[in-house]
CSV table of C-alpha atoms and ligand atoms in Angstrom, one decimal:
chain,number,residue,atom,x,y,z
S,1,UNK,CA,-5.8,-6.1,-29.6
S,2,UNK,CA,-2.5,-4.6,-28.3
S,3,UNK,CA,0.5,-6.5,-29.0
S,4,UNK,CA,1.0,-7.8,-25.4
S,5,UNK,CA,-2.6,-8.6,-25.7
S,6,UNK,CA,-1.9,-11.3,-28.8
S,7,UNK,CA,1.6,-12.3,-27.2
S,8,UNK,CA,-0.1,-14.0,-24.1
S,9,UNK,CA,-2.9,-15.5,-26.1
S,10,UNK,CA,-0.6,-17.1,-29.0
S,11,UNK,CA,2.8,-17.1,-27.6
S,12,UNK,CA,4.4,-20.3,-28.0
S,13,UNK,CA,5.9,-22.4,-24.9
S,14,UNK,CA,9.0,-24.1,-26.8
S,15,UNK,CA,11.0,-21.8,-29.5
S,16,UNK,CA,9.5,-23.3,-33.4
S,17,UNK,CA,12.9,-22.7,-35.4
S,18,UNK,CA,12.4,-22.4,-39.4
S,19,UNK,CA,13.5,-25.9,-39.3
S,20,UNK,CA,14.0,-29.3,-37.5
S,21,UNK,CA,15.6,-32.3,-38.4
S,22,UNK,CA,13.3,-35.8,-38.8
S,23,UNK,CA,15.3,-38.2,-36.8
S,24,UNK,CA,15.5,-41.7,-38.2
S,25,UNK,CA,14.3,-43.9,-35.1
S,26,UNK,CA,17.1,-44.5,-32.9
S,27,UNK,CA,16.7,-48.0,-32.8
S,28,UNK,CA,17.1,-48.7,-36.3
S,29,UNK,CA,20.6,-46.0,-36.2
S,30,UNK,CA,21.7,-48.1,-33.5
S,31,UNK,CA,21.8,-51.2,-35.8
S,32,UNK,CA,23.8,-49.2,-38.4
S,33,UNK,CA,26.2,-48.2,-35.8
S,34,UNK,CA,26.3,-52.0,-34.3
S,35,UNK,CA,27.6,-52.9,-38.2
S,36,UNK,CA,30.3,-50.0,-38.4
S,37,UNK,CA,31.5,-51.0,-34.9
S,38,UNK,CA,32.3,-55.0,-35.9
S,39,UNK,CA,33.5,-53.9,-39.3
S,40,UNK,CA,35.7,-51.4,-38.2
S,41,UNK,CA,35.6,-50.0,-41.7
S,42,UNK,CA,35.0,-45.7,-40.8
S,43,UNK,CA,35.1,-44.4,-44.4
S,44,UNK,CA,36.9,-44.1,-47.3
S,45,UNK,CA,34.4,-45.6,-49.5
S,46,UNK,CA,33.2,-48.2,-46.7
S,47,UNK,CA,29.6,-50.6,-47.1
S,48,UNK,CA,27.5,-48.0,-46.0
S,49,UNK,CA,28.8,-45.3,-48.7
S,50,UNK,CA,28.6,-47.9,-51.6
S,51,UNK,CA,25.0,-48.3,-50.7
S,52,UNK,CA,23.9,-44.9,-49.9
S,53,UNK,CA,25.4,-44.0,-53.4
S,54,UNK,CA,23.9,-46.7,-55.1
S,55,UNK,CA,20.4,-46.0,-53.0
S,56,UNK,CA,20.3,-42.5,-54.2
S,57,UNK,CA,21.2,-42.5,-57.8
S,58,UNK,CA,18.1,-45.7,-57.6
S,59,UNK,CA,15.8,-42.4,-55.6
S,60,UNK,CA,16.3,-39.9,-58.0
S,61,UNK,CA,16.9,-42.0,-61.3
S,62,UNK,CA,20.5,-40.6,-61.7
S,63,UNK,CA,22.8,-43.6,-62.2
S,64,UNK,CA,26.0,-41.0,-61.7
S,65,UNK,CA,25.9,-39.9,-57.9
S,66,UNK,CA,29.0,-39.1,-56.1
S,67,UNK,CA,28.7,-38.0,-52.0
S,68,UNK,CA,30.5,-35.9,-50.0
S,69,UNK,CA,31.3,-34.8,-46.8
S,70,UNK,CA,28.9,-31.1,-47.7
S,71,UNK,CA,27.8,-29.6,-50.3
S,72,UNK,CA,30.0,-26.6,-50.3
S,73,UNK,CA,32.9,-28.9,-51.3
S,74,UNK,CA,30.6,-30.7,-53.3
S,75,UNK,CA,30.3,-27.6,-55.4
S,76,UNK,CA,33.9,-27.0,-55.3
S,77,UNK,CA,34.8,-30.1,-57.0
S,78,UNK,CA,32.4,-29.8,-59.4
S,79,UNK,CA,34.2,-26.8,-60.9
S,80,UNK,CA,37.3,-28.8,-60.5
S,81,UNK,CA,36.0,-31.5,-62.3
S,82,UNK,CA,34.5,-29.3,-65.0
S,83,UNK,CA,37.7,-27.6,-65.2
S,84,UNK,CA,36.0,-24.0,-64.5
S,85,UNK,CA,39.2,-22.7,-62.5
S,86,UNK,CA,39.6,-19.0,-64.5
S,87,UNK,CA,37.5,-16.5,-65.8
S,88,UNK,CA,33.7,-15.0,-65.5
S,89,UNK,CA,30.7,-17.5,-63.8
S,90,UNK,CA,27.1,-15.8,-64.3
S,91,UNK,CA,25.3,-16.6,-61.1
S,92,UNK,CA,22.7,-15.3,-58.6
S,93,UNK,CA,23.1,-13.1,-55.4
S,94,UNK,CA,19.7,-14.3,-53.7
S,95,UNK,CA,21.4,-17.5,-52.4
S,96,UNK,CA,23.4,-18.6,-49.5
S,97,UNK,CA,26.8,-18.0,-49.3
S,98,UNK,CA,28.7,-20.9,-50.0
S,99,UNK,CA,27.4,-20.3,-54.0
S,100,UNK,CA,29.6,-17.4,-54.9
S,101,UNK,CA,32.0,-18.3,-52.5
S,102,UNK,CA,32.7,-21.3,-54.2
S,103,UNK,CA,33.7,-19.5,-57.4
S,104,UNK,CA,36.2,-17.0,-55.2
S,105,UNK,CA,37.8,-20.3,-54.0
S,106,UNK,CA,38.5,-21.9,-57.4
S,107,UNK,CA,39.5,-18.6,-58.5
S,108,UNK,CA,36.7,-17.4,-60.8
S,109,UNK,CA,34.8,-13.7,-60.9
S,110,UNK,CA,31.2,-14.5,-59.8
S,111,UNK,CA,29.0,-12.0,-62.3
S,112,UNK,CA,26.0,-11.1,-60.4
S,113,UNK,CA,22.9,-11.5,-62.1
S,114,UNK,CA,19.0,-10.2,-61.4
S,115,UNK,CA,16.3,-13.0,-60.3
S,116,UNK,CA,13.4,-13.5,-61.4
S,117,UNK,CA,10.1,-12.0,-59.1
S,118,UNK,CA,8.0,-15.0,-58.7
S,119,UNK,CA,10.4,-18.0,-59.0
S,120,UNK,CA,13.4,-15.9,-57.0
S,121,UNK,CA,15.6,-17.9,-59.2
S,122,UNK,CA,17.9,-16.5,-62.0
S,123,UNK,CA,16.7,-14.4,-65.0
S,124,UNK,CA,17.3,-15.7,-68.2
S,125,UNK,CA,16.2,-13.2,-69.7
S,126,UNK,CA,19.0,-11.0,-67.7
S,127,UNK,CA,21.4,-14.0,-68.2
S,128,UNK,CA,22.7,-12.8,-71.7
S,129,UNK,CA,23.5,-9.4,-71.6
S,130,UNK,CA,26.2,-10.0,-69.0
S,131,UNK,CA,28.4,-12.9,-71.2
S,132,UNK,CA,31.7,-12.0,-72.4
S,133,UNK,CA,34.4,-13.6,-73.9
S,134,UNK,CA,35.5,-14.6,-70.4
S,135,UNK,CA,32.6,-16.4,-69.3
S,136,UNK,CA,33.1,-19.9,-68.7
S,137,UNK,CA,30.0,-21.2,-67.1
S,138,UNK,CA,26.6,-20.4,-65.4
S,139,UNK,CA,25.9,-21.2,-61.8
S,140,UNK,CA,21.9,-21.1,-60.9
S,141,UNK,CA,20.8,-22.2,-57.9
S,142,UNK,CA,17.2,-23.5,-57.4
S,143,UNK,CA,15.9,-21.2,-54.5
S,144,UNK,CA,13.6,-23.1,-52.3
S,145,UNK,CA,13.5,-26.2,-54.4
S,146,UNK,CA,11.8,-23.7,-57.1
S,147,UNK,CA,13.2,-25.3,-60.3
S,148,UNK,CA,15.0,-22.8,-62.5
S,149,UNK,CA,14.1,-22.0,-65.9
S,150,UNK,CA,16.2,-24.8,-67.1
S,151,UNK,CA,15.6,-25.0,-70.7
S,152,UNK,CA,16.2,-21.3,-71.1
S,153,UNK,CA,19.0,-21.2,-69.5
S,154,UNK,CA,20.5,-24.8,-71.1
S,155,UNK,CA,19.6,-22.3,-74.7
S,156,UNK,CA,22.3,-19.6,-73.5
S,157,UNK,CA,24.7,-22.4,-72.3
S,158,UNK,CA,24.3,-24.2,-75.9
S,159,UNK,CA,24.6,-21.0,-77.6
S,160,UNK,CA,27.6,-19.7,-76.1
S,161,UNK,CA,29.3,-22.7,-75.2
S,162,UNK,CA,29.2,-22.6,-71.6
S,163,UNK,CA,29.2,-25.1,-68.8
S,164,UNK,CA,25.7,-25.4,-66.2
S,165,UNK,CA,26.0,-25.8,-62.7
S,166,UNK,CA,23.3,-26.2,-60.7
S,167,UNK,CA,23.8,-25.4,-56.9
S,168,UNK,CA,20.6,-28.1,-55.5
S,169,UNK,CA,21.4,-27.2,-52.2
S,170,UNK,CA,17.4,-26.9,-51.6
S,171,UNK,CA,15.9,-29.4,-54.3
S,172,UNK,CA,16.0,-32.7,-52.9
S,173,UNK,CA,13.8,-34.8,-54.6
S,174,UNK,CA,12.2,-32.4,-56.8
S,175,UNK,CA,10.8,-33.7,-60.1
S,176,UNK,CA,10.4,-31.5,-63.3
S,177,UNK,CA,7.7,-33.2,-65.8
S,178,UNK,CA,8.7,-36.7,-63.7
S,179,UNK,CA,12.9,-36.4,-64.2
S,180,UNK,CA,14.6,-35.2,-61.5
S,181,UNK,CA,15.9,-31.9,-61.1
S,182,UNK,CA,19.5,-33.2,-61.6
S,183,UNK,CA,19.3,-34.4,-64.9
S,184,UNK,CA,19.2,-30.6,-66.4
S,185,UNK,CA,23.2,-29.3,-66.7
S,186,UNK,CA,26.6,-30.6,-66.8
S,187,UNK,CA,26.2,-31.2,-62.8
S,188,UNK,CA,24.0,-30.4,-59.5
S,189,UNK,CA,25.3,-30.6,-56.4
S,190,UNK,CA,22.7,-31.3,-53.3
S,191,UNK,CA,22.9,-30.6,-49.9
S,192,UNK,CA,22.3,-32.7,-47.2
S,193,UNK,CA,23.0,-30.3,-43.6
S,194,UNK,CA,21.2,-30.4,-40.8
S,195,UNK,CA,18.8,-27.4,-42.0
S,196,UNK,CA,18.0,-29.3,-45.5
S,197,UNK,CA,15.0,-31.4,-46.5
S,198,UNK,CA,17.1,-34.1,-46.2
S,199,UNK,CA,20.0,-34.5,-44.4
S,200,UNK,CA,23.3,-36.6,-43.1
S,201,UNK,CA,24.1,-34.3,-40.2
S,202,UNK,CA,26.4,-32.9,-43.2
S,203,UNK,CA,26.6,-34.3,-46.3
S,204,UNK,CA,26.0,-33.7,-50.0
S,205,UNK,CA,26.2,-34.8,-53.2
S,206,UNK,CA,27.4,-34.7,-56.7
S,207,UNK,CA,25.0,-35.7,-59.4
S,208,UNK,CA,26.6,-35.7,-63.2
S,209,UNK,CA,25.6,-36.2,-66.6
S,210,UNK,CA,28.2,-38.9,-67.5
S,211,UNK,CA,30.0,-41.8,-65.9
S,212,UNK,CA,33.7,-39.9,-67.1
S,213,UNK,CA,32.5,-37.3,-65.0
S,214,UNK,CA,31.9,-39.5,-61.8
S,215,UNK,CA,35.0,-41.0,-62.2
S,216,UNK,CA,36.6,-37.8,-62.1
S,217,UNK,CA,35.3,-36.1,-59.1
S,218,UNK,CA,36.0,-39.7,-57.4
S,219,UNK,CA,39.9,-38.7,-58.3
S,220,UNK,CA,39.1,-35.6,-57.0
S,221,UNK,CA,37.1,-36.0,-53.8
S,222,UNK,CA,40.1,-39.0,-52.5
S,223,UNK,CA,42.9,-36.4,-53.1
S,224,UNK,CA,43.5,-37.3,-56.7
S,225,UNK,CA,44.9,-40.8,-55.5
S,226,UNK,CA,44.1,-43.8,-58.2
S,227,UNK,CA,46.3,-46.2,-56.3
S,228,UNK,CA,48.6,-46.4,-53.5
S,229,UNK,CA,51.5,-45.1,-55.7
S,230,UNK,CA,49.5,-43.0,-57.6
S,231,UNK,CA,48.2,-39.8,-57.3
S,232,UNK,CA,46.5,-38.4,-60.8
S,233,UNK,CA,44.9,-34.9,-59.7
S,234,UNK,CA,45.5,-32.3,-57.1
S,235,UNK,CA,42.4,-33.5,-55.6
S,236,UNK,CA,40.8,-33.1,-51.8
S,237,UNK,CA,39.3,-34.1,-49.3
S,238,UNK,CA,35.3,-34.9,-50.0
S,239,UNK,CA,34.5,-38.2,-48.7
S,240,UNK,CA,31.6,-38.9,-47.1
S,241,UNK,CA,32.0,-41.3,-43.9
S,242,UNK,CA,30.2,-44.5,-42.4
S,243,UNK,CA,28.2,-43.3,-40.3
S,244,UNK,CA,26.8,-39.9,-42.5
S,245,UNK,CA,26.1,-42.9,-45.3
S,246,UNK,CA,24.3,-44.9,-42.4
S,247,UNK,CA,22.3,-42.2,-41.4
S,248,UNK,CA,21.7,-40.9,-45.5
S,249,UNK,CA,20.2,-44.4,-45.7
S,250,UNK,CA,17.5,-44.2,-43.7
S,251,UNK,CA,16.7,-41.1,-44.3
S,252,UNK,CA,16.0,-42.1,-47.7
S,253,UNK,CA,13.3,-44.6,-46.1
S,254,UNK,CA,11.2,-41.7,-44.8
S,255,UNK,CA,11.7,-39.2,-47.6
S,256,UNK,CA,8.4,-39.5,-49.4
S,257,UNK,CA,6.7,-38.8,-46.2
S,258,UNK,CA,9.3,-36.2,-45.1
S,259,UNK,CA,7.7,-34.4,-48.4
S,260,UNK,CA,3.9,-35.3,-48.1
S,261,UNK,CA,3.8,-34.1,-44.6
S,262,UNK,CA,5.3,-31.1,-45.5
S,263,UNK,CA,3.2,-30.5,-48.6
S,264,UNK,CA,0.0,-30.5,-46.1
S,265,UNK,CA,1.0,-27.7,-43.9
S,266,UNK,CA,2.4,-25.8,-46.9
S,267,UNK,CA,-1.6,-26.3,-48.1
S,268,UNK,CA,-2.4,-25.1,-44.4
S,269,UNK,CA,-0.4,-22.1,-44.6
S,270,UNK,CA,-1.5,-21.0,-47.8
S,271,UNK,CA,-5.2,-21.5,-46.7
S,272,UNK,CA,-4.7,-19.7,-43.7
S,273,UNK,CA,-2.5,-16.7,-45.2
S,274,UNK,CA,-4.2,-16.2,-48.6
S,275,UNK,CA,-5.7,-12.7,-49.1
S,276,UNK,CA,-3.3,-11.2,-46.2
S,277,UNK,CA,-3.4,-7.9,-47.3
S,278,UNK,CA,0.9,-7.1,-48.0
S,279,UNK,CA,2.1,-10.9,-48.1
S,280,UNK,CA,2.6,-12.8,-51.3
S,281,UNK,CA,2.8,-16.6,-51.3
S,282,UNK,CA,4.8,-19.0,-53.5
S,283,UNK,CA,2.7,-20.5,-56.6
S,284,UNK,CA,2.7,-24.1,-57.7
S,285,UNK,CA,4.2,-24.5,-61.1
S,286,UNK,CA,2.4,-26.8,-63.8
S,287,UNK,CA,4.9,-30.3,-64.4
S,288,UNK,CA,6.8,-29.7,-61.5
S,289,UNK,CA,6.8,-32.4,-58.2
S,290,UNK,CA,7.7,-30.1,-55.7
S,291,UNK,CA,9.7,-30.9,-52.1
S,292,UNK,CA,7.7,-28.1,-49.8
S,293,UNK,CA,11.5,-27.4,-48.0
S,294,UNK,CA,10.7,-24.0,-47.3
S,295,UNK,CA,7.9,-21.8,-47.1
S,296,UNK,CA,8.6,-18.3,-48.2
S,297,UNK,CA,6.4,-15.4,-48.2
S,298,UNK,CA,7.4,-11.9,-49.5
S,299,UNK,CA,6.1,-9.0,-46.9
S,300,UNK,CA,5.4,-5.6,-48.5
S,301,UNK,CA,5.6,-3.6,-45.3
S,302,UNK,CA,3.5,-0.5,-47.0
S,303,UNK,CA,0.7,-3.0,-47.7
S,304,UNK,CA,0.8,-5.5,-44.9
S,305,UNK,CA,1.0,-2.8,-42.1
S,306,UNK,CA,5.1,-3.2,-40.2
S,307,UNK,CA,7.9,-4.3,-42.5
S,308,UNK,CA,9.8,-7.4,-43.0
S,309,UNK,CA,12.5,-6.7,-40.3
S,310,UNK,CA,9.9,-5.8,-38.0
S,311,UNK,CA,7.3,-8.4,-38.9
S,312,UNK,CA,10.7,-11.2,-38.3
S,313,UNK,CA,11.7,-8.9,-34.9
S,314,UNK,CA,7.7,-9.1,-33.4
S,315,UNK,CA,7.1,-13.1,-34.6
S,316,UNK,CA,10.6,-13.9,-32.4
S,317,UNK,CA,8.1,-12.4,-29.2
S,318,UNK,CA,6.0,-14.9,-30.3
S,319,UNK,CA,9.1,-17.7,-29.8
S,320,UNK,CA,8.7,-18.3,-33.4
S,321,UNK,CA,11.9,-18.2,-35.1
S,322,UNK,CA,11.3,-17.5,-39.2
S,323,UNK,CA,14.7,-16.5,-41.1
S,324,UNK,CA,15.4,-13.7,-43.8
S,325,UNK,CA,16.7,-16.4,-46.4
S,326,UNK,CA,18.8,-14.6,-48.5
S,327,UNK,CA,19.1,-11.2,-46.7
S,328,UNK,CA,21.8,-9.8,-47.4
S,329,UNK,CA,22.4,-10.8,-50.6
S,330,UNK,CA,25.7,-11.8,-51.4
S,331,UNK,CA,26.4,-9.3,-53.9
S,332,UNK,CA,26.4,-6.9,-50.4
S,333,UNK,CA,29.5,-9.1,-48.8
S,334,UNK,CA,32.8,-7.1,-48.4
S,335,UNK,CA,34.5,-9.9,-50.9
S,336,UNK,CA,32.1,-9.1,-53.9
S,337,UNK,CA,31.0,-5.2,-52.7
S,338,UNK,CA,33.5,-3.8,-55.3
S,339,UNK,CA,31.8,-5.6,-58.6
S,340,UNK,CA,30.2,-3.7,-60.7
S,341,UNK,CA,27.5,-6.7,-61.6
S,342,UNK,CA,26.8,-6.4,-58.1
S,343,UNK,CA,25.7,-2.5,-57.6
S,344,UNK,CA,22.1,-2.5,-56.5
S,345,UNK,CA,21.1,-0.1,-59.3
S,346,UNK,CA,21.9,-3.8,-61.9
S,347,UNK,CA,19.8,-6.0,-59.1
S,348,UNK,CA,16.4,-4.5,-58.4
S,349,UNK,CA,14.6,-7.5,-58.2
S,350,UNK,CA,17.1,-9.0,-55.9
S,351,UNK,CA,17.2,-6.3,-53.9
S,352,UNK,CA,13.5,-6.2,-52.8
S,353,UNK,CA,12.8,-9.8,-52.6
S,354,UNK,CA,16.2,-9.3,-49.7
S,355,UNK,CA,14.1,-6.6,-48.2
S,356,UNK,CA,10.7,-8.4,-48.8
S,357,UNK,CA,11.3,-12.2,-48.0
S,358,UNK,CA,10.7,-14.1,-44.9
S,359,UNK,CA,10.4,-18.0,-44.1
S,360,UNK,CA,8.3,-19.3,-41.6
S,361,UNK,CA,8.8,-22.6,-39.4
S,362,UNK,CA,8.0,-26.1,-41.8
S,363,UNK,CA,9.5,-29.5,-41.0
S,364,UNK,CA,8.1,-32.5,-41.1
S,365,UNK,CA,7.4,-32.9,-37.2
S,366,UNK,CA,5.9,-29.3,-36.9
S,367,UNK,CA,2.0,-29.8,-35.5
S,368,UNK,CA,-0.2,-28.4,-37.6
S,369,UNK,CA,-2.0,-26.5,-34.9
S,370,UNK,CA,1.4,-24.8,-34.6
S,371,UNK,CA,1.0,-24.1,-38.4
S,372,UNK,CA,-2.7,-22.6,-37.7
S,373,UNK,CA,-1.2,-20.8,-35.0
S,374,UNK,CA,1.6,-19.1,-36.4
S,375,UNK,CA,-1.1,-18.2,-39.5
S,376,UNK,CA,-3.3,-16.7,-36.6
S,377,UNK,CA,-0.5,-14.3,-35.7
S,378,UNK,CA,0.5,-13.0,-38.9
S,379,UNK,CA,-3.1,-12.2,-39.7
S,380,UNK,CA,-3.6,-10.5,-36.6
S,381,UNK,CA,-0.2,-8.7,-36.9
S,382,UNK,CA,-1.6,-7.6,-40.2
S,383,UNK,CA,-4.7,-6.3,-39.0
S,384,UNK,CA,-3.6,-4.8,-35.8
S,385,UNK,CA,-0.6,-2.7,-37.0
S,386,UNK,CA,-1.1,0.5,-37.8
S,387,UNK,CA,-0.4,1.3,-41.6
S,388,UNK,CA,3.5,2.9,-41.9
N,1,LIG,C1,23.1,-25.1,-47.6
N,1,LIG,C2,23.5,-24.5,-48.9
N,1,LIG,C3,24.7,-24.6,-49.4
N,1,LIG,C4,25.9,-25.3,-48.6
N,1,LIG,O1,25.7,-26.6,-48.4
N,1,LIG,P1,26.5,-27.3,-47.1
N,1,LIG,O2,26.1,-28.7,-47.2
N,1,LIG,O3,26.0,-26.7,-45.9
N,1,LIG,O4,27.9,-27.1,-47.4
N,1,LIG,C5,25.0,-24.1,-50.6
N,1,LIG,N1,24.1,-23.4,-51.3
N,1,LIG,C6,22.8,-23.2,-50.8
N,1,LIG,C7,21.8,-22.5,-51.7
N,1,LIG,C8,22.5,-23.7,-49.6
N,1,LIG,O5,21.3,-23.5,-49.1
């Protein structure tokens, strides 16, 4: 079949975006709202925030949870807090990029180190090699709610005497032999934007290994102020407001069906796409609950018959709307081009994942017809292309 040929049979009426927020019914917001307007009380630490925190830490069985207004300041305070304001951070260039830029802000050299093929997540066995007496911490990020390899890397940070951070953004609610993700390091921060699992409009969290710590980045997310006369930190501005809190709340009510929903067309895609000749999917890992945020696939354009770019350029014809999550990687970004742990000679397995990865459309209101659908026109793309 010619191209035009498949576009008018599968051609979607409505664009299908990567990702859609679940709306908490309106109804149920609007009684939230109703509260905030008799009490007046905005933020600053208002009802709503006090029981969203305490909510969460309950979900994830983290009793130290701090919010914030996103997670990119999130992650900025959480150097602050761990006092990780000079020197060398080891961390990954297949992520988004609030991650190294975070380490730019507070002053720090992000080293750039290779991921791993199948998990996309830091090396550890790449992770070694690039400490020096400079480094002061690690900062992994668990790509796609893939859990890193968190006792490896805890090893390394135990042996050298550095500080883990975990950048969460995408692993909401994942579980790793039934703890959550959060308990492994000295902090995670999670992410709750618009485009995330789950989500305050913006939002994000802090989760810490010990209640000095909590107290700490509460200092430092209310600019440092203790009292009204007293200010003990240069802190900032983090806080998380009444109506992000109302809305965190009940999302949390939905969460669990956010997830199971999502697992089933993740098992739809992977029926449908398994054995496409060029695309690889994402595994299950053994122990791990996972959260089904994303749904990557790795397009070797040789193989499958027309190349990632092309592949992402041909499905938009379609109206379907996949993204190149992490492309480029930020090792490529005019702030960290010059680094020599960023050359694309040290990242090899970075580099083609860039070239190679694609994420289709899965939220929790996507049909899964649309699913079957979408599968119908990557397997015929793949069959109809002429090899290149
Ligand atoms: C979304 C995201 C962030 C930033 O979170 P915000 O809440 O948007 O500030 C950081 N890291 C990763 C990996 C992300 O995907």
């Amino acid at each position: 079949m010619t191209l035009d040929a498949l576009v008018s049979k599968y051609r979607f009426e409505t664009e299908i975006y990567v990702s859609r927020p679940t709306m908490p019914p309106l109804e149920r917001f609007h009684e939230s709202l109703e509260e905030i307007w008799r009490s007046r009380w905005l933020t600053n630490g208002g009802a709503f925030h006090q029981r969203f925190e305490k909510a969460l830490g309950v979900y994830l069985g983290m009793p130290h949870v701090n919010l914030f207004c996103n997670g990119t300041i999130a992650l900025l305070v959480a150097l602050q807090a761990l006092r990780v304001t000079s020197g060398e951070v080891i961390t990954t260039p297949f992520t988004f990029p609030a991650t190294p830029h975070v380490l730019h802000w507070n002053e720090v050299s992000p080293v750039f180190c290779d991921i791993d093929p199948l998990s996309f997540n830091l090396d550890p066995a790449k992770i070694e090699s690039l400490v020096t007496p400079k480094t002061v911490a690690i900062l992994p990020v668990h790509v796609f709610g893939n859990p890193c390899d968190v006792d490896a890397i805890q090893g390394i940070a135990d042996k050298y005497g550095l500080k883990v951070i975990y950048d969460g953004a995408h692993a909401f609610g994942v579980r790793v032999r039934g703890r959550s993700i959060a308990a492994w390091g000295d902090m995670t921060m999670l992410s709750f934007h618009a485009t995330k699992l789950f989500t305050t409009v913006e939002g994000g969290a802090l989760v810490s290994s010990s209640e000095r710590l909590k107290t700490r980045i509460d200092f430092l997310k209310n600019f440092g102020i203790a009292d009204q006369e007293t200010v003990v930190a240069p802190g900032i501005n983090g806080k998380m407001n009444e109506l992000q809190s109302a809305w965190g709340l009940l999302q949390l009510e939905t969460i669990e069906k956010e997830i199971a929903t999502r697992r089933e067309l993740t098992e739809l895609y992977r029926s449908r796409l398994e054995g496409t000749k060029g695309l690889t999917l994402g595994t299950e890992t053994l122990g791990v609950d996972r959260n089904y945020a994303y749904f990557p696939v790795l397009v070797d354009g040789k193989r499958f018959g027309m190349d990632r770019d092309r592949l992402f350029e041909v499905l938009k014809l379609f109206n379907v709307f996949a993204r190149k999550y992490f492309h480029p990687l930020c090792s490529h970004f005019s702030t960290y081009r010059s680094l020599p742990s960023g050359s694309p000679d040290r990242l090899p397995v970075a580099e083609r994942v860039a070239r190679e990865i694609l994420c289709l459309p899965i939220y929790g209101t996507l049909e899964p017809e649309h699913v079957a659908r979408i599968c119908d026109i990557v397997r015929s793309l793949a069959q109809s292309s002429p090899a290149r």
